[in-house]
PDB file of C-alpha atoms in Angstrom:
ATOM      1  CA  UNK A  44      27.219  22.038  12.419  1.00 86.00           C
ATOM      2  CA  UNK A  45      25.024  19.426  11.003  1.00 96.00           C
ATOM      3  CA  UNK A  46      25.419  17.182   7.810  1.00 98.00           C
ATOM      4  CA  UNK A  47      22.193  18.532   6.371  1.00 98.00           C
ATOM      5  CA  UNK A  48      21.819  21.742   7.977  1.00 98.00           C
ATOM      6  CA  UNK A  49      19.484  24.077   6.194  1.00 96.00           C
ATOM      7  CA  UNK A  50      17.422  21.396   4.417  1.00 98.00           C
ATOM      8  CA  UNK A  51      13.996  20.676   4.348  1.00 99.00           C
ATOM      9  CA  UNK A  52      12.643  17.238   4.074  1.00 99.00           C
ATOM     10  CA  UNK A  53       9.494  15.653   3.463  1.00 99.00           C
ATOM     11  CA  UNK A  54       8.911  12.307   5.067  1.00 99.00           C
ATOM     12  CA  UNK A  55       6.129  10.210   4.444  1.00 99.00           C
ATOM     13  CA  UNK A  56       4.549   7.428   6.759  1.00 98.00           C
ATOM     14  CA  UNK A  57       6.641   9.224   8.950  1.00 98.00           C
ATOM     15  CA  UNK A  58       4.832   9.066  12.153  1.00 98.00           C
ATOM     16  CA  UNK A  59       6.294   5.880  13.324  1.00 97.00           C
ATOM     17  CA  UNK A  60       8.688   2.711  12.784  1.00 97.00           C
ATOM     18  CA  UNK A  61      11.691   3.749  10.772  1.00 98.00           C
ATOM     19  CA  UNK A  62       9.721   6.909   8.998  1.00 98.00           C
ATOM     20  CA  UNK A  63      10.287   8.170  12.831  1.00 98.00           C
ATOM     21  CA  UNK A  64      13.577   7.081  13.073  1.00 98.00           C
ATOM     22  CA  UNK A  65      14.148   8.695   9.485  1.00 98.00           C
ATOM     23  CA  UNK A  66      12.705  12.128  10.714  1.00 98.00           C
ATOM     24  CA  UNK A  67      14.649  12.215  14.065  1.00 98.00           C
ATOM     25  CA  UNK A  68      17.836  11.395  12.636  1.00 98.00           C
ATOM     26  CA  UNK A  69      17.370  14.149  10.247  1.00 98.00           C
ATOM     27  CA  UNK A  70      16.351  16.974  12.237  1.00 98.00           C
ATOM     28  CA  UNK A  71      19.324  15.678  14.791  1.00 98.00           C
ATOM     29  CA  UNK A  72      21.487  16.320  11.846  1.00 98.00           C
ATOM     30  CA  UNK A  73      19.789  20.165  11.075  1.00 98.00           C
ATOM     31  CA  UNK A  74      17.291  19.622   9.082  1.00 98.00           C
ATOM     32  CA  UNK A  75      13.605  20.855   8.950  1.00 98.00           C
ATOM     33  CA  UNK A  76      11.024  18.409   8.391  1.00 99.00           C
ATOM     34  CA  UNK A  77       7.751  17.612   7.645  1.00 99.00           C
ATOM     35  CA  UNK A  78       6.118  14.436   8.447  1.00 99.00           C
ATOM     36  CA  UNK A  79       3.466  12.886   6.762  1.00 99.00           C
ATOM     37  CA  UNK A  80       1.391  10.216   7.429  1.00 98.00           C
ATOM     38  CA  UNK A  81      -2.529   8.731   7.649  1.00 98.00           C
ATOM     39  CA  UNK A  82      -1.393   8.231  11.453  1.00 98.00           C
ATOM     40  CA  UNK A  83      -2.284  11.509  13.172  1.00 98.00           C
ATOM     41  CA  UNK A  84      -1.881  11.367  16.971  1.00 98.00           C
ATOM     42  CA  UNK A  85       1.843   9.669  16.914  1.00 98.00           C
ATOM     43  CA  UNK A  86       2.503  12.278  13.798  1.00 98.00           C
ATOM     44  CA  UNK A  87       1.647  14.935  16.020  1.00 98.00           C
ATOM     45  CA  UNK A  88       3.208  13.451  18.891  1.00 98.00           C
ATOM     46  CA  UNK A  89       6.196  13.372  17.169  1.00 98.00           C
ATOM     47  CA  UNK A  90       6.228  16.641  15.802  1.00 98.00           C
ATOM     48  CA  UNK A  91       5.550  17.806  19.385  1.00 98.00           C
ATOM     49  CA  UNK A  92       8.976  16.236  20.512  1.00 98.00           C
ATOM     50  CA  UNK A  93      11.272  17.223  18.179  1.00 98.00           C
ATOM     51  CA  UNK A  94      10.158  21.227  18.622  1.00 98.00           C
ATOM     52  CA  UNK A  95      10.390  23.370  16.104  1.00 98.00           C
ATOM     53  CA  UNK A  96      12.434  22.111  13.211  1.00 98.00           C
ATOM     54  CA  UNK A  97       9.492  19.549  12.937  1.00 98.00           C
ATOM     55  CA  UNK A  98       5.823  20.023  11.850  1.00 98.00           C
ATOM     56  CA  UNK A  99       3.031  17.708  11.155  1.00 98.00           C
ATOM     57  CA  UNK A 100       1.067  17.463   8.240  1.00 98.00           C
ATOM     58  CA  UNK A 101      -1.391  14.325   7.451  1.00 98.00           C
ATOM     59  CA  UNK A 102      -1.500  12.914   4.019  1.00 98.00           C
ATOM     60  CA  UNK A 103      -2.754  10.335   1.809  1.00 98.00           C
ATOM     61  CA  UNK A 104      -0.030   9.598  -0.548  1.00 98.00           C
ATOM     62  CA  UNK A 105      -2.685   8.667  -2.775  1.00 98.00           C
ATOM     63  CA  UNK A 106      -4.382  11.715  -3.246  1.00 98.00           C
ATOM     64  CA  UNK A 107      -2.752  13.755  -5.793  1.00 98.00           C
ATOM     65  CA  UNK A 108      -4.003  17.408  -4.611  1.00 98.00           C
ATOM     66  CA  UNK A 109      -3.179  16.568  -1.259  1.00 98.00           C
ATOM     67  CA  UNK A 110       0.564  15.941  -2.240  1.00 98.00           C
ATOM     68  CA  UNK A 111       0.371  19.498  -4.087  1.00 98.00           C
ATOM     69  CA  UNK A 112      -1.220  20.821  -0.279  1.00 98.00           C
ATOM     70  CA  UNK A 113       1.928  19.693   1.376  1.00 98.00           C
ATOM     71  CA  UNK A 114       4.174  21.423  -1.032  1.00 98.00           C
ATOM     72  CA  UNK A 115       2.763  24.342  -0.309  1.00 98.00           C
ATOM     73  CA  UNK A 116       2.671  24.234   2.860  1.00 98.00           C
ATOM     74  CA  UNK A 117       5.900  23.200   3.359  1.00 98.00           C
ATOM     75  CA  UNK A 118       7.636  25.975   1.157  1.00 98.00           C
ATOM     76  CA  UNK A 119       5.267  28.301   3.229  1.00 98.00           C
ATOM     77  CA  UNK A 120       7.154  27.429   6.725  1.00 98.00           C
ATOM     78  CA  UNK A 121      10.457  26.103   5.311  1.00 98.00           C
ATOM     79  CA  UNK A 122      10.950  27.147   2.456  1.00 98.00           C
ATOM     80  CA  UNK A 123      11.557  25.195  -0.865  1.00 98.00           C
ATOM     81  CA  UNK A 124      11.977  21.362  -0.816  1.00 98.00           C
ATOM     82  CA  UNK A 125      15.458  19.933  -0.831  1.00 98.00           C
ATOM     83  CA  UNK A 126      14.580  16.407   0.204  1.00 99.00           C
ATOM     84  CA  UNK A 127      12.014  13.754   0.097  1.00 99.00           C
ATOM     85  CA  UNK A 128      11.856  10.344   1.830  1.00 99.00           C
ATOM     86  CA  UNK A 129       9.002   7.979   0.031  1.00 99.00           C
ATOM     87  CA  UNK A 130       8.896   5.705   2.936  1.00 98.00           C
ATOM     88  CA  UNK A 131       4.966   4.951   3.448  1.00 98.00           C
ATOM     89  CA  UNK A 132       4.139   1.692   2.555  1.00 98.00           C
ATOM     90  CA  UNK A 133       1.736  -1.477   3.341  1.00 98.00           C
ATOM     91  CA  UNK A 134       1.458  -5.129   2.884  1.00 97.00           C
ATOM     92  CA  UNK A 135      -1.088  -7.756   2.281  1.00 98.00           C
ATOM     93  CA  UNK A 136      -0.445 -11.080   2.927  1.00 98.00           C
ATOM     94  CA  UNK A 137      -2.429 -13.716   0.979  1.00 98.00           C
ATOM     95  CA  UNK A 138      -2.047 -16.342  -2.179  1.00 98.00           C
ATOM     96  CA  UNK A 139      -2.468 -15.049  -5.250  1.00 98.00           C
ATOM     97  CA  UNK A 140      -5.409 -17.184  -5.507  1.00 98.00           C
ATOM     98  CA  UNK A 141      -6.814 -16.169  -3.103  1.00 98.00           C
ATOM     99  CA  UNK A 142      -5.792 -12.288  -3.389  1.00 98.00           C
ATOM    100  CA  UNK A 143      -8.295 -10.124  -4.213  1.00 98.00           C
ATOM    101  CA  UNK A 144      -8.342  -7.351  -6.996  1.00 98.00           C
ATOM    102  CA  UNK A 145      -9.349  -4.586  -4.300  1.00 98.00           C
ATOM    103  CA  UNK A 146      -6.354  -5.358  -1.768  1.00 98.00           C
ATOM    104  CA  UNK A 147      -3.865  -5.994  -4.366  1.00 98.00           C
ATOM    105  CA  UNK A 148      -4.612  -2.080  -6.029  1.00 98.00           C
ATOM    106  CA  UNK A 149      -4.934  -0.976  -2.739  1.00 98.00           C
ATOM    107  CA  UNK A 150      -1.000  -2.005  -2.337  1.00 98.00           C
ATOM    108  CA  UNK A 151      -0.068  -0.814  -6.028  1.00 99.00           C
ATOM    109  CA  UNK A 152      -1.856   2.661  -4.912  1.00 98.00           C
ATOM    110  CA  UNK A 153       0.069   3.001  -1.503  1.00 98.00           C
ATOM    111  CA  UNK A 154       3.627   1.863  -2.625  1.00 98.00           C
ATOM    112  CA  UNK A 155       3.830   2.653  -6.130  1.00 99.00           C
ATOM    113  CA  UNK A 156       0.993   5.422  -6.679  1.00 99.00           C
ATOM    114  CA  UNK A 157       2.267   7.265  -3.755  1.00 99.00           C
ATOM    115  CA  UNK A 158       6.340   7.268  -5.084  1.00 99.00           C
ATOM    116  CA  UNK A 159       5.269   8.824  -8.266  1.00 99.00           C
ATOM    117  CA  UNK A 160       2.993  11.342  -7.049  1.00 99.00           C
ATOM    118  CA  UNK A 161       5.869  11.955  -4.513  1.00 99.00           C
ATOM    119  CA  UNK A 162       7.980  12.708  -7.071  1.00 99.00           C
ATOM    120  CA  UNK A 163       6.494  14.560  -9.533  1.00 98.00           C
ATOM    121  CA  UNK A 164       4.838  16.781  -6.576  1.00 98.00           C
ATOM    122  CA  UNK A 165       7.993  17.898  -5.734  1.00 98.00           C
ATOM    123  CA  UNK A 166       9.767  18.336  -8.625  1.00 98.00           C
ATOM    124  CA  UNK A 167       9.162  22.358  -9.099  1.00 98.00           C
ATOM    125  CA  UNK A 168       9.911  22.999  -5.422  1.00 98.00           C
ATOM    126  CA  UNK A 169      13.481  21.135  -5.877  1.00 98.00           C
ATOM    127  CA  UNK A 170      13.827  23.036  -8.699  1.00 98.00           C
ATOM    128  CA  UNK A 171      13.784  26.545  -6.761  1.00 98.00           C
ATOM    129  CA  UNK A 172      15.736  24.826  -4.139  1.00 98.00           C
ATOM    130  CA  UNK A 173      18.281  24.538  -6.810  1.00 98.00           C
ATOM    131  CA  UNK A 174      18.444  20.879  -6.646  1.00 98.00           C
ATOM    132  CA  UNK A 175      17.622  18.140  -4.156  1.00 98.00           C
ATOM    133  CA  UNK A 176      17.404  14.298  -2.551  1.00 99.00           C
ATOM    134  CA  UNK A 177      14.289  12.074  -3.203  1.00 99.00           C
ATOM    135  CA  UNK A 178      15.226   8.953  -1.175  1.00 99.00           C
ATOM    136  CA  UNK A 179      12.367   6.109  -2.429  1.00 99.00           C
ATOM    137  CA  UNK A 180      12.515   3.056   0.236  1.00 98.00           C
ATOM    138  CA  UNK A 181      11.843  -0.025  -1.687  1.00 98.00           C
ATOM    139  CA  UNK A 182      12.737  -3.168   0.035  1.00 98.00           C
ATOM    140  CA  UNK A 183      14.818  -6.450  -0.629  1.00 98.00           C
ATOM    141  CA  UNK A 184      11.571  -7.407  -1.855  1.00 98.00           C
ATOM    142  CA  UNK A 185      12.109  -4.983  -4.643  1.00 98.00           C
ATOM    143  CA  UNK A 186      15.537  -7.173  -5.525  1.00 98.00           C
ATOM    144  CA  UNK A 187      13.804 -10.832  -5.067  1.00 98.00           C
ATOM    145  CA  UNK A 188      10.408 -12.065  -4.966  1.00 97.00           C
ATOM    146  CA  UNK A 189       8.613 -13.469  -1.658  1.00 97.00           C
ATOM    147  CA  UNK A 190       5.464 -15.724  -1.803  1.00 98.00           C
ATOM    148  CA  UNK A 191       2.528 -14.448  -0.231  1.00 98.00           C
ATOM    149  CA  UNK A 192       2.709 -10.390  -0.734  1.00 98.00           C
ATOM    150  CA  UNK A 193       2.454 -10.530  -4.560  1.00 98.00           C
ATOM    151  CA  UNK A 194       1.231  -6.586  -4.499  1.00 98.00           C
ATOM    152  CA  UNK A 195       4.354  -5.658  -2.271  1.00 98.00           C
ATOM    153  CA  UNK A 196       6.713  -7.251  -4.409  1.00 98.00           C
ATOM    154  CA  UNK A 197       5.595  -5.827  -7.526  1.00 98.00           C
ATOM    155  CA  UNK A 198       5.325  -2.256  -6.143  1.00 99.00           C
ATOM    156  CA  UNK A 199       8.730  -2.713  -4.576  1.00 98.00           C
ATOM    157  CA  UNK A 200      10.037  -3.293  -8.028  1.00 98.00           C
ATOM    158  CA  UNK A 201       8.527  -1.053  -9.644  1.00 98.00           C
ATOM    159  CA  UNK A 202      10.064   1.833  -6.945  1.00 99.00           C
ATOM    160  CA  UNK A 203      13.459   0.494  -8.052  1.00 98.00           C
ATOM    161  CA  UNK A 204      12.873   0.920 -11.470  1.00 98.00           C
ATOM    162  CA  UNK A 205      10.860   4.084 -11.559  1.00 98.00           C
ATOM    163  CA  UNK A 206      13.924   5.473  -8.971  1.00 99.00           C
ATOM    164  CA  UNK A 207      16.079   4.880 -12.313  1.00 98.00           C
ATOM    165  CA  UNK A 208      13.622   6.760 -14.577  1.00 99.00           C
ATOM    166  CA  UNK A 209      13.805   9.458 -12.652  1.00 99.00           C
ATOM    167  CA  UNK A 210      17.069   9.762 -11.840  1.00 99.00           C
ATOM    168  CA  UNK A 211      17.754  10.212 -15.454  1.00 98.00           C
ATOM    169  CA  UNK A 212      14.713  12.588 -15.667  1.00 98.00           C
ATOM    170  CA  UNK A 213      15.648  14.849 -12.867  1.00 99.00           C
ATOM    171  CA  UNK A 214      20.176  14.598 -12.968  1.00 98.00           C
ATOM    172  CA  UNK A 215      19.584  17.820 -15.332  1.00 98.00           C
ATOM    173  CA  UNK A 216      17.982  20.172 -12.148  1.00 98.00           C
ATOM    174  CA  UNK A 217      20.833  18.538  -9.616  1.00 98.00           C
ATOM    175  CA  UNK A 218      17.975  16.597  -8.445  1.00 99.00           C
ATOM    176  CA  UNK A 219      19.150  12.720  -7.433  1.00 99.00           C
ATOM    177  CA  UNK A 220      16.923  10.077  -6.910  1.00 99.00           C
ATOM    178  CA  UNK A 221      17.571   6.744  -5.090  1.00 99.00           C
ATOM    179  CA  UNK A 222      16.226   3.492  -4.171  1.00 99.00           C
ATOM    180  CA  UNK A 223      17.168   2.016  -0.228  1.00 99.00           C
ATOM    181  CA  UNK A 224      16.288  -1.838   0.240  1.00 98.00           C
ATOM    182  CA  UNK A 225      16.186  -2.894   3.652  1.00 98.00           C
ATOM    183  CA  UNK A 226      15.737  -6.271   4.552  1.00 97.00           C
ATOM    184  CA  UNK A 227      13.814  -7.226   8.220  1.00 96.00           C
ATOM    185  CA  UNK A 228      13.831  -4.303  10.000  1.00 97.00           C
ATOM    186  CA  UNK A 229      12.203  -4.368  13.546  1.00 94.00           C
ATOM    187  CA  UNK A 230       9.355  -2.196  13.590  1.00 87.00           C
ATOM    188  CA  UNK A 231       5.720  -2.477  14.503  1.00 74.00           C
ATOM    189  CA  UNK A 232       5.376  -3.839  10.932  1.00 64.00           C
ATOM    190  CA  UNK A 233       7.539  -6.797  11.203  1.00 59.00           C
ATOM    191  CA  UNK A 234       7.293  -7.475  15.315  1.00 54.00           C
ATOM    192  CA  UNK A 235       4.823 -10.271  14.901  1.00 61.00           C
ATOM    193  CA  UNK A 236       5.798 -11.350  11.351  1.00 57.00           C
ATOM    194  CA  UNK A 237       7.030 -15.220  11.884  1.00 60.00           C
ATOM    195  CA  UNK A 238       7.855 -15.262   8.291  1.00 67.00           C
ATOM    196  CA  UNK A 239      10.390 -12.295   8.793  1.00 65.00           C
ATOM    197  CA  UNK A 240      11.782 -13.587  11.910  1.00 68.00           C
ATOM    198  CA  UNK A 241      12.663 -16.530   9.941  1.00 71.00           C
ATOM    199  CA  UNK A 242      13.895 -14.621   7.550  1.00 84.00           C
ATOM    200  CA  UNK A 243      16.656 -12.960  10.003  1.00 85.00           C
ATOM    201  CA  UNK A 244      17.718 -16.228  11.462  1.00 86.00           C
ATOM    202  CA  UNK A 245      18.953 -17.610   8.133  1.00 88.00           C
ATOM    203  CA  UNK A 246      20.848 -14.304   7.138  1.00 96.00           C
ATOM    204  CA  UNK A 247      24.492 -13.928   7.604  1.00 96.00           C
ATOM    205  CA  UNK A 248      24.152 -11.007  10.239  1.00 97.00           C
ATOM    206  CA  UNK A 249      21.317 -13.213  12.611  1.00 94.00           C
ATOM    207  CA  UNK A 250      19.341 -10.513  13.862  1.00 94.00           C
ATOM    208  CA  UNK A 251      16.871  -8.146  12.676  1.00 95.00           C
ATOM    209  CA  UNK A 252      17.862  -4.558  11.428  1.00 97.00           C
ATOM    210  CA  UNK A 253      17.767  -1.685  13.379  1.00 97.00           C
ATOM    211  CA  UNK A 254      15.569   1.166  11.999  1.00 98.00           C
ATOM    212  CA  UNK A 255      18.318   4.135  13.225  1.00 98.00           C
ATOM    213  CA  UNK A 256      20.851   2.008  11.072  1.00 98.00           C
ATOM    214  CA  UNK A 257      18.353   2.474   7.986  1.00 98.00           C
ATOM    215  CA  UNK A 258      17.869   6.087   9.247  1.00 98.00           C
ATOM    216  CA  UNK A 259      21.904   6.702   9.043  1.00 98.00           C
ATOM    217  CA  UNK A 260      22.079   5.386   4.913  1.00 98.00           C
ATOM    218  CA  UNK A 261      18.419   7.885   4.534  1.00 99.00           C
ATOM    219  CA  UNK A 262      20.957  10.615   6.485  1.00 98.00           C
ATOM    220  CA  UNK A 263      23.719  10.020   3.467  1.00 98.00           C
ATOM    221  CA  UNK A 264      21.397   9.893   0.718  1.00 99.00           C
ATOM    222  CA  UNK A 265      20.344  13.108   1.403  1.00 99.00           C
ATOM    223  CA  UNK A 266      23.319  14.849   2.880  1.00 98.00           C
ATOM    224  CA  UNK A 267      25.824  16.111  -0.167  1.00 98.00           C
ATOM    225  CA  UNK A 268      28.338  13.174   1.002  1.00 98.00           C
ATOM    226  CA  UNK A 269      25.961  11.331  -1.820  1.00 98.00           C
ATOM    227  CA  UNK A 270      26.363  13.972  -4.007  1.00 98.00           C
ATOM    228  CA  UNK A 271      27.640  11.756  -7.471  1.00 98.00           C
ATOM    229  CA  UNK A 272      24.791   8.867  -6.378  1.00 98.00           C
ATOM    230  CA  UNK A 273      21.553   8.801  -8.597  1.00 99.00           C
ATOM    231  CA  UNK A 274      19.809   6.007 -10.227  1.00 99.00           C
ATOM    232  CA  UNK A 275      21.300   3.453  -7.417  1.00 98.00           C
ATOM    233  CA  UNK A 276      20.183   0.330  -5.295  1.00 98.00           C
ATOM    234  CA  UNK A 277      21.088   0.613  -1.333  1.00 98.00           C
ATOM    235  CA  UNK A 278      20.678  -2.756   0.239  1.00 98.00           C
ATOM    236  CA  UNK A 279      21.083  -2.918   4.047  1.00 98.00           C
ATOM    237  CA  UNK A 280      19.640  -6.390   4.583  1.00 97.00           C
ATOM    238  CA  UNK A 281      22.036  -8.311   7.176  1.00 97.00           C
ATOM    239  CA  UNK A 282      23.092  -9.944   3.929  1.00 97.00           C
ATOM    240  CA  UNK A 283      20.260 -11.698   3.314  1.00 97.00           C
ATOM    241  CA  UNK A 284      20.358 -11.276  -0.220  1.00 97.00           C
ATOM    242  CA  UNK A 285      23.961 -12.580  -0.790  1.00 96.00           C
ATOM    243  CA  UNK A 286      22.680 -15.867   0.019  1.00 91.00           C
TER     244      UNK A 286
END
C-alpha cells in the first residue's frame, strides 16, 4: 500500500522542476493527481507517463473561474479534493528602482494571488472529502529578505502568513494548511542563477537541493503522518538559514 493511497491532489506549476517531482512522488505513493500549469506540452507529457492516476489540466492560477473549472473537473474524474500543492511561482530580478509597477503585480498575482484563489477554490471540495492537505511552497525567501526580487520576497511572505490564516480558518473542517521553504533547489529555475549558486556554496550542506528531497517533505505534508501539523514553517534549505 501507499502512504496516500486514495487521495487526490491538485498540483500547480506542476509540469516541471520540483512541481514534477511533487506529482511523481505522489502518484508513486497512490495518489491521483492533477497537474496544473501555463506549460502545456511537458504537462501533458507528464501526464502521459505517469498513466492513469495522472491527468492534465492547464491553468492560470490567476484566473479565478478557471480555478473553480479545475475543481470541477477534478471531482468529476477523482472525486473530491483531499490535497493541494500551491507550488507555481515566478521571479523578477531587478532593483527596486528600477522595478517596474507591471512586473512587480505580475509577481504579487502569480505567487500570492494564485495561493489564495488556491485555497479558497478548494475549500468546499475538502469539505466533502471530509477534510484535507493544502501544502503552499513559499521559499526561504519567505523567512529572510534577498536584494533584487523585491516582488518574490514579499509574496513569499505573505504565503507564510496567509498559510497561518488559514490554518486557523480551515482546522474546524480537518482541513490543514502549511507553508514548505526550500532554499536553492536545482531546477530549470535556478540552473543558471549565479546568485543561487553562491548561495549553496556558503550554506552548511554545500550543494544545491534536490527537488525529490522537497517532493518527500510535500509527500508528509499531505500523507496523515502530518496529521497534528497546521499553521507551520518547513524549511529544507541545506541550512542556509541557520547562518
Amino acid at each position: 500500500m501507499g502512504r496516500i493511497d486514495g487521495k487526490n491532489v491538485i498540483v500547480t506549476g506542476g509540469a516541471r522542476g520540483m512541481g514534477a517531482a511533487f506529482t511523481r512522488r505522489l502518484v508513486a505513493e497512490g495518489a491521483h493527481v492533477v497537474i496544473t500549469d501555463v506549460l502545456v506540452d511537458e504537462g501533458v507529457t507528464l501526464a502521459a507517463e505517469l498513466g492513469d492516476a495522472a491527468t492534465f489540466l492547464p491553468l492560470d492560477v490567476t484566473d479565478e473561474s478557471a480555478w473553480n473549472d479545475v475543481i470541477a473537473y477534478t471531482e468529476q474524474v477523482f472525486g473530491p479534493v483531499s490535497g493541494l500543492v500551491n507550488n507555481a511561482g515566478i521571479v523578477h530580478v531587478d532593483p527596486i528602482e528600477k522595478l517596474s509597477e507591471a512586473d512587480f503585480r505580475k509577481v504579487i498575482d502569480v505567487n500570492q494571488v494564485g495561493v489564495f484563489l488556491g485555497m479558497k477554490a478548494v475549500l468546499g471540495s475538502m469539505r466533502r472529502a471530509g477534510g484535507g492537505s493544502i501544502v503552499n511552497i513559499s521559499s526561504i525567501g519567505g523567512i529572510i529578505a534577498f536584494s533584487n526580487i523585491l516582488g518574490y520576497t514579499a509574496s513569499k511572505w505573505a504565503v507564510r502568513g496567509m498559510t497561518k490564516t488559514a490554518a486557523q480558518e480551515f482546522a474546524a473542517d480537518d482541513i490543514r494548511v502549511n507553508s514548505v521553504h526550500p532554499g536553492v533547489v536545482a531546477t530549470e529555475m535556478t540552473a543558471d542563477s549565479t546568485r543561487s549558486q553562491g548561495m549553496s556554496g556558503n550554506q552548511p550542506m554545500r550543494r544545491a537541493g534536490r527537488p525529490e528531497e522537497l517532493a518527500n517533505l510535500v509527500l508528509f505534508l499531505i500523507s496523515d503522518e502530518s496529521s497534528f501539523s497546521t499553521g507551520s514553517e518547513f524549511v529544507a534549505d541545506g541550512g542556509y538559514t541557520s547562518l
